[in-house]
Coordinates of C-alpha atoms in Angstrom, one line a residue:
M254 CA -123.9 -110.7 82.2
I255 CA -123.4 -112.4 78.8
L256 CA -122.7 -115.7 80.6
N257 CA -125.9 -115.5 82.5
T258 CA -127.9 -114.7 79.3
F259 CA -126.3 -117.7 77.6
K260 CA -127.2 -119.9 80.5
N261 CA -130.8 -118.7 80.5
V262 CA -131.1 -119.3 76.7
L263 CA -129.5 -122.8 77.0
F264 CA -131.8 -123.8 79.9
S265 CA -134.8 -122.6 78.0
V266 CA -133.8 -124.6 74.9
L267 CA -133.2 -127.8 76.9
F268 CA -136.4 -127.3 78.9
L269 CA -138.5 -126.8 75.7
A270 CA -136.9 -129.8 74.0
V271 CA -137.2 -132.2 76.9
S272 CA -140.8 -131.2 77.6
F273 CA -141.8 -131.6 74.0
A274 CA -140.0 -135.0 73.8
G275 CA -142.3 -136.0 76.7
Y276 CA -145.3 -134.8 74.7
A277 CA -144.4 -136.7 71.7
S278 CA -143.7 -139.9 73.6
E279 CA -147.1 -139.7 75.2
D280 CA -148.9 -139.6 71.8
S281 CA -146.7 -142.1 70.0
D282 CA -147.6 -145.7 70.1
P283 CA -144.7 -147.9 71.3
Q284 CA -145.3 -150.3 68.5
E285 CA -142.5 -150.2 66.0
G286 CA -143.0 -148.7 62.6
E287 CA -146.0 -146.5 63.4
E288 CA -145.8 -143.0 61.8
F289 CA -145.8 -140.0 64.0
N290 CA -149.0 -138.0 63.5
P291 CA -148.3 -134.2 64.1
K292 CA -151.9 -133.2 63.6
E293 CA -153.2 -135.6 66.2
M294 CA -150.4 -134.6 68.7
I295 CA -151.1 -130.9 68.3
L296 CA -154.8 -131.2 68.6
H297 CA -154.3 -133.4 71.7
H298 CA -152.3 -130.7 73.4
V299 CA -154.3 -127.6 72.6
K300 CA -157.6 -129.1 73.9
D301 CA -158.7 -129.9 77.4
A302 CA -158.0 -133.1 79.2
H303 CA -158.9 -135.1 82.3
E304 CA -155.4 -135.4 83.6
F305 CA -151.9 -133.8 83.5
H306 CA -149.3 -135.8 81.8
L307 CA -146.0 -134.8 83.5
W308 CA -143.4 -137.1 82.0
D309 CA -142.6 -140.6 81.0
W310 CA -140.7 -142.9 83.4
K311 CA -139.3 -146.2 82.1
G312 CA -141.8 -146.2 79.2
K313 CA -144.8 -145.5 81.4
P314 CA -146.5 -142.1 81.7
V315 CA -146.5 -140.2 85.0
S316 CA -149.7 -138.2 85.4
L317 CA -151.6 -136.1 87.8
S318 CA -155.1 -137.6 87.8
L319 CA -158.2 -135.4 88.2
P320 CA -161.7 -136.3 89.4
I321 CA -164.4 -137.2 86.9
I322 CA -167.9 -136.2 88.1
L323 CA -170.8 -137.3 86.0
W324 CA -174.6 -137.2 86.3
T325 CA -175.8 -140.5 84.8
D326 CA -179.0 -142.5 84.6
N327 CA -178.2 -143.8 88.1
G328 CA -177.5 -140.4 89.6
L329 CA -174.2 -138.8 90.6
T330 CA -171.1 -140.8 89.7
S331 CA -167.5 -139.9 90.5
F332 CA -164.2 -141.6 90.2
S333 CA -160.5 -140.7 89.4
S334 CA -159.4 -140.4 85.8
S335 CA -156.6 -142.8 86.7
N336 CA -159.2 -145.6 86.3
F337 CA -158.8 -145.3 82.5
H338 CA -155.1 -146.1 82.7
H339 CA -154.2 -143.3 80.2
D340 CA -156.5 -144.9 77.6
D341 CA -158.2 -142.4 75.2
E342 CA -159.4 -144.9 72.6
G343 CA -162.4 -146.3 74.4
K344 CA -160.7 -149.7 75.1
T345 CA -160.7 -149.5 78.9
I346 CA -164.1 -149.8 80.5
V347 CA -164.7 -148.4 84.0
E348 CA -167.6 -149.8 85.9
K349 CA -169.0 -147.4 88.6
N350 CA -172.4 -147.0 90.2
G351 CA -174.1 -149.5 87.9
G352 CA -172.7 -147.9 84.7
K353 CA -169.9 -148.6 82.3
F354 CA -167.8 -145.7 81.1
V355 CA -165.1 -145.2 78.5
K356 CA -162.9 -142.2 77.5
L357 CA -162.8 -141.5 73.8
H358 CA -160.8 -138.4 72.6
E359 CA -161.0 -136.9 76.1
K360 CA -164.8 -137.2 76.1
I361 CA -166.5 -139.5 78.6
Y362 CA -169.2 -141.9 77.3
Q363 CA -171.6 -144.2 79.1
L364 CA -172.1 -147.6 77.4
D365 CA -175.6 -148.9 76.8
S366 CA -176.7 -151.5 79.4
N367 CA -176.2 -154.5 77.1
A368 CA -172.9 -153.3 75.6
T369 CA -169.5 -154.7 76.5
T370 CA -167.3 -152.8 74.0
V371 CA -167.7 -149.6 72.1
A372 CA -169.1 -149.9 68.5
F373 CA -168.3 -147.3 65.9
D374 CA -169.9 -146.1 62.7
E375 CA -168.0 -145.3 59.5
E376 CA -167.1 -141.8 60.9
H377 CA -165.7 -143.4 64.1
H378 CA -168.6 -142.1 66.3
P379 CA -169.8 -144.5 69.0
T380 CA -173.2 -146.0 68.2
N381 CA -173.8 -147.9 71.5
A382 CA -172.9 -145.1 74.0
H383 CA -174.0 -141.7 75.0
K384 CA -172.5 -138.7 76.8
P385 CA -173.7 -138.2 80.4
L386 CA -173.7 -134.7 82.0
N387 CA -170.0 -134.0 82.7
F388 CA -169.1 -131.8 85.6
S389 CA -165.5 -133.1 85.8
I390 CA -162.5 -131.1 87.1
T391 CA -160.6 -131.0 83.9
R392 CA -157.1 -129.7 83.3
N393 CA -158.3 -126.2 82.3
V394 CA -160.7 -126.0 85.3
F395 CA -157.9 -127.0 87.7
M396 CA -155.6 -124.4 86.3
M397 CA -158.3 -121.8 86.5
W398 CA -158.6 -122.5 90.2
V399 CA -154.9 -122.3 90.5
S400 CA -154.8 -118.9 88.8
V401 CA -157.6 -117.6 91.1
A402 CA -155.5 -118.8 94.1
V403 CA -152.4 -117.1 92.7
L404 CA -154.2 -113.8 92.1
L405 CA -155.7 -113.9 95.6
L406 CA -152.3 -114.5 97.0
I407 CA -150.8 -111.6 95.0
F408 CA -153.4 -109.0 95.8
L409 CA -153.9 -110.0 99.4
T410 CA -150.1 -109.8 99.9
T411 CA -150.1 -106.4 98.1
A412 CA -153.0 -105.1 100.3
R413 CA -151.1 -106.3 103.4
S414 CA -148.0 -104.6 102.3
Y415 CA -149.9 -101.3 101.9
K416 CA -151.5 -101.7 105.3
K417 CA -148.1 -102.2 107.0
S418 CA -146.4 -99.4 105.1
K419 CA -146.3 -96.2 107.1
D420 CA -145.4 -93.8 104.2
G421 CA -147.6 -95.5 101.5
V422 CA -144.5 -96.6 99.5
P423 CA -145.1 -100.0 98.0
T424 CA -142.5 -102.7 98.8
G425 CA -142.0 -106.3 97.7
I426 CA -144.7 -107.6 95.3
A427 CA -146.7 -104.4 95.8
G428 CA -144.0 -102.6 93.9
F429 CA -144.6 -104.8 90.9
V430 CA -148.4 -104.7 91.1
E431 CA -148.9 -101.0 91.6
P432 CA -147.5 -99.8 88.2
L433 CA -149.8 -102.3 86.4
V434 CA -152.9 -101.2 88.3
V435 CA -152.0 -97.5 87.6
F436 CA -151.4 -98.5 83.9
V437 CA -154.9 -100.0 83.6
R438 CA -156.4 -97.0 85.4
D439 CA -154.6 -94.2 83.5
E440 CA -154.1 -95.8 80.1
I441 CA -157.3 -97.9 79.8
G442 CA -160.0 -96.9 82.3
K443 CA -159.8 -93.1 82.1
P444 CA -159.2 -92.6 78.4
M445 CA -161.8 -95.1 77.3
I446 CA -164.6 -94.5 79.8
G447 CA -164.0 -91.0 81.1
E448 CA -162.7 -89.3 84.2
H449 CA -166.1 -89.3 86.0
K450 CA -167.3 -92.8 85.2
Y451 CA -164.3 -95.1 85.1
K452 CA -164.1 -96.0 88.8
K453 CA -167.1 -98.4 89.0
Y454 CA -165.6 -100.4 86.0
M455 CA -162.1 -100.7 87.4
P456 CA -162.7 -103.9 89.5
Y457 CA -163.9 -105.7 86.3
L458 CA -161.1 -104.3 84.1
L459 CA -158.4 -105.2 86.6
T460 CA -159.9 -108.7 87.1
I461 CA -159.9 -109.6 83.4
F462 CA -156.5 -108.0 82.7
F463 CA -154.7 -110.0 85.4
F464 CA -156.9 -113.1 85.0
I465 CA -156.3 -113.4 81.3
W466 CA -152.6 -112.5 81.6
I467 CA -151.8 -115.1 84.3
N468 CA -153.7 -117.8 82.5
N469 CA -151.9 -117.0 79.2
I470 CA -148.6 -117.4 81.1
F471 CA -149.6 -120.7 82.6
G472 CA -150.4 -121.9 79.0
L473 CA -146.7 -121.5 78.1
I474 CA -145.3 -123.7 80.9
P475 CA -144.5 -127.1 79.2
I476 CA -144.5 -129.1 82.5
L477 CA -148.2 -128.3 82.8
N478 CA -148.7 -130.0 79.5
G479 CA -149.9 -126.7 78.0
A480 CA -153.0 -126.0 80.1
N481 CA -154.5 -124.0 77.4
L482 CA -157.3 -122.1 79.3
S483 CA -157.2 -118.9 77.2
G484 CA -157.2 -121.1 74.1
N485 CA -160.5 -122.6 75.1
I486 CA -163.5 -121.1 73.3
A487 CA -165.8 -121.6 76.3
F488 CA -163.4 -119.6 78.5
T489 CA -163.2 -116.6 76.1
C490 CA -166.9 -116.8 75.4
T491 CA -167.7 -116.5 79.1
L492 CA -165.5 -113.4 79.5
A493 CA -167.0 -111.9 76.3
V494 CA -170.5 -112.5 77.7
F495 CA -169.6 -110.7 80.9
T496 CA -168.4 -107.7 78.8
F497 CA -171.6 -107.8 76.8
I498 CA -173.9 -107.9 79.9
I499 CA -172.1 -105.0 81.5
T500 CA -172.1 -103.0 78.3
T501 CA -175.9 -103.7 77.8
L502 CA -176.8 -102.8 81.4
S503 CA -174.6 -99.7 81.3
G504 CA -176.2 -98.3 78.1
N505 CA -177.8 -94.9 78.6
K506 CA -180.4 -93.1 76.5
N507 CA -177.9 -91.8 74.0
Y508 CA -176.4 -95.3 73.5
W509 CA -179.7 -96.9 72.7
K510 CA -180.8 -94.0 70.5
H511 CA -177.7 -94.5 68.3
I512 CA -178.6 -98.1 68.0
F513 CA -182.3 -98.0 67.3
W514 CA -182.8 -94.6 65.8
M515 CA -179.6 -93.0 64.7
P516 CA -179.8 -89.2 65.2
G517 CA -178.8 -86.7 62.5
V518 CA -179.6 -89.0 59.5
P519 CA -182.6 -89.3 57.2
V520 CA -185.4 -91.6 58.2
P521 CA -184.8 -94.2 55.4
M522 CA -181.1 -94.3 56.5
K523 CA -182.2 -94.8 60.1
I524 CA -184.3 -97.8 59.1
F525 CA -181.3 -99.2 57.2
L526 CA -178.8 -98.6 60.0
M527 CA -180.9 -100.0 62.8
P528 CA -180.4 -103.8 62.0
I529 CA -176.7 -103.1 61.3
E530 CA -176.3 -101.5 64.8
I531 CA -178.2 -104.3 66.4
I532 CA -176.0 -106.9 64.8
G533 CA -173.0 -104.9 65.8
M534 CA -174.0 -105.3 69.5
F535 CA -173.4 -109.0 69.2
V536 CA -170.5 -108.8 66.8
K537 CA -168.4 -106.9 69.4
P538 CA -168.3 -109.6 72.1
I539 CA -168.0 -112.3 69.4
S540 CA -164.9 -110.6 68.1
L541 CA -163.5 -110.4 71.6
M542 CA -164.1 -114.1 72.1
I543 CA -162.5 -115.2 68.8
R544 CA -159.6 -112.8 69.0
L545 CA -158.3 -114.1 72.3
F546 CA -159.0 -117.7 71.5
A547 CA -157.4 -117.6 68.0
N548 CA -154.3 -115.7 69.0
I549 CA -153.4 -117.9 72.0
T550 CA -154.2 -121.2 70.2
A551 CA -152.2 -120.1 67.1
G552 CA -149.1 -119.6 69.3
H553 CA -149.3 -123.1 70.8
V554 CA -150.0 -124.7 67.4
I555 CA -147.0 -122.9 65.8
I556 CA -144.6 -124.0 68.6
L557 CA -145.8 -127.6 68.5
A558 CA -145.7 -127.7 64.7
L559 CA -142.1 -126.5 64.6
M560 CA -141.0 -129.1 67.2
S561 CA -142.9 -131.8 65.3
L562 CA -140.4 -131.3 62.4
I563 CA -137.9 -133.3 64.4
F564 CA -140.1 -136.3 64.6
V565 CA -141.5 -135.9 61.1
F566 CA -138.0 -135.9 59.4
K567 CA -136.6 -138.3 62.0
S568 CA -133.3 -136.4 62.0
V569 CA -131.3 -134.9 64.7
A570 CA -129.9 -132.4 62.2
I571 CA -133.3 -130.6 62.1
A572 CA -133.4 -130.3 65.9
P573 CA -131.3 -127.1 66.2
V574 CA -133.4 -125.3 63.7
S575 CA -136.7 -126.4 65.2
V576 CA -135.7 -125.6 68.7
A577 CA -134.3 -122.2 67.7
F578 CA -137.5 -121.2 65.9
S579 CA -139.6 -122.6 68.7
L580 CA -137.7 -120.7 71.3
F581 CA -138.1 -117.5 69.2
I582 CA -141.8 -118.0 68.9
T583 CA -142.0 -118.8 72.7
V584 CA -140.3 -115.5 73.4
I585 CA -142.8 -113.7 71.2
E586 CA -145.6 -115.6 73.0
I587 CA -144.4 -114.3 76.3
I588 CA -145.0 -110.8 74.9
V589 CA -148.3 -111.8 73.3
T590 CA -149.6 -113.0 76.7
A591 CA -149.6 -109.4 78.0
I592 CA -150.7 -107.9 74.7
Q593 CA -153.8 -110.1 74.4
A594 CA -154.8 -109.3 78.0
Y595 CA -154.4 -105.6 77.2
I596 CA -156.4 -105.8 74.0
F597 CA -159.3 -107.6 75.7
T598 CA -159.3 -105.1 78.6
I599 CA -159.0 -102.0 76.4
L600 CA -161.8 -103.1 74.0
S601 CA -164.1 -103.9 77.0
A602 CA -163.4 -100.5 78.4
L603 CA -164.1 -98.9 75.0
Y604 CA -167.5 -100.6 74.8
F605 CA -168.3 -99.4 78.3
G606 CA -167.3 -95.9 77.3
M607 CA -169.5 -96.0 74.2
A608 CA -172.4 -97.2 76.3
T609 CA -172.1 -94.4 78.9
E610 CA -171.1 -91.5 76.6
E611 CA -173.3 -88.5 77.0
E612 CA -175.0 -86.8 74.1
H613 CA -172.9 -83.9 72.6
H614 CA -174.6 -80.6 71.9

């Protein structure tokens, strides 16, 4: 057992180190003497991208290209991200459908009709290009679809397992899924919402719990170049908006009374509390959004920063320390993936419970 544990730890260390070495080589210019920029590398890997960088082969990047879909002045325009040849500095110009396009810091720009190169101002913003409407399938969008497919596979397989079971005893993957479903029901749904009202909220609670969890796990796989879906503010904002909408539509008379005209307090205090409670309605989903985004992003940043020390100090001696601490943080991140899914789910259930709570006499 000790030997197996050692093998697993050794494999994890090598996998993390090799994967990060690929990350660094992607962001490093092959020109001799250029300093490694950890800030640029970290920001590059925590934000969205138009392709998956898998590894480098003989000095050239091997990537999975994704489709770029734009709505331009000439209508719908689509092409593969491979047309940019891994250029992210606006040097490669792609001509499609009567327009000229460049990729600059993972954003697609359309050059003005008379422009042949990108011109920049003092703050390095393009002055002769504009952003078209971008409906591209980015790295995060692709992994979101993958996570949906995985969840459908898991739950359809689980449902089929129950259908085939004669005694109702879960087997296979159903044996793993059932305790988690029961946990969400008994430890989140019932306590937070109530025995009589929790059932109609269970589909949503189960969906966000598993959806957030599996995307958090995908974000830890280095070979996917850190598809950081849960660390994308737009993703967490969308989930928080869904929670806000359900909470608002579920609000009963007692809920709205406590917001607009707090019972049991003097009238002057009611007037004072009303704007605070209204602000609180919007602060709750905002806190949900920021909490998930910040915690997941922080984990990626810490791991990348620790591994950057190897390239900053340019010494092999620092490698064991960097890899050891990075592995330690990675193990913690594995736990955090489930904790953050749990926190988002339980707070959503708490808000639903507050909105549906009956008046006490």
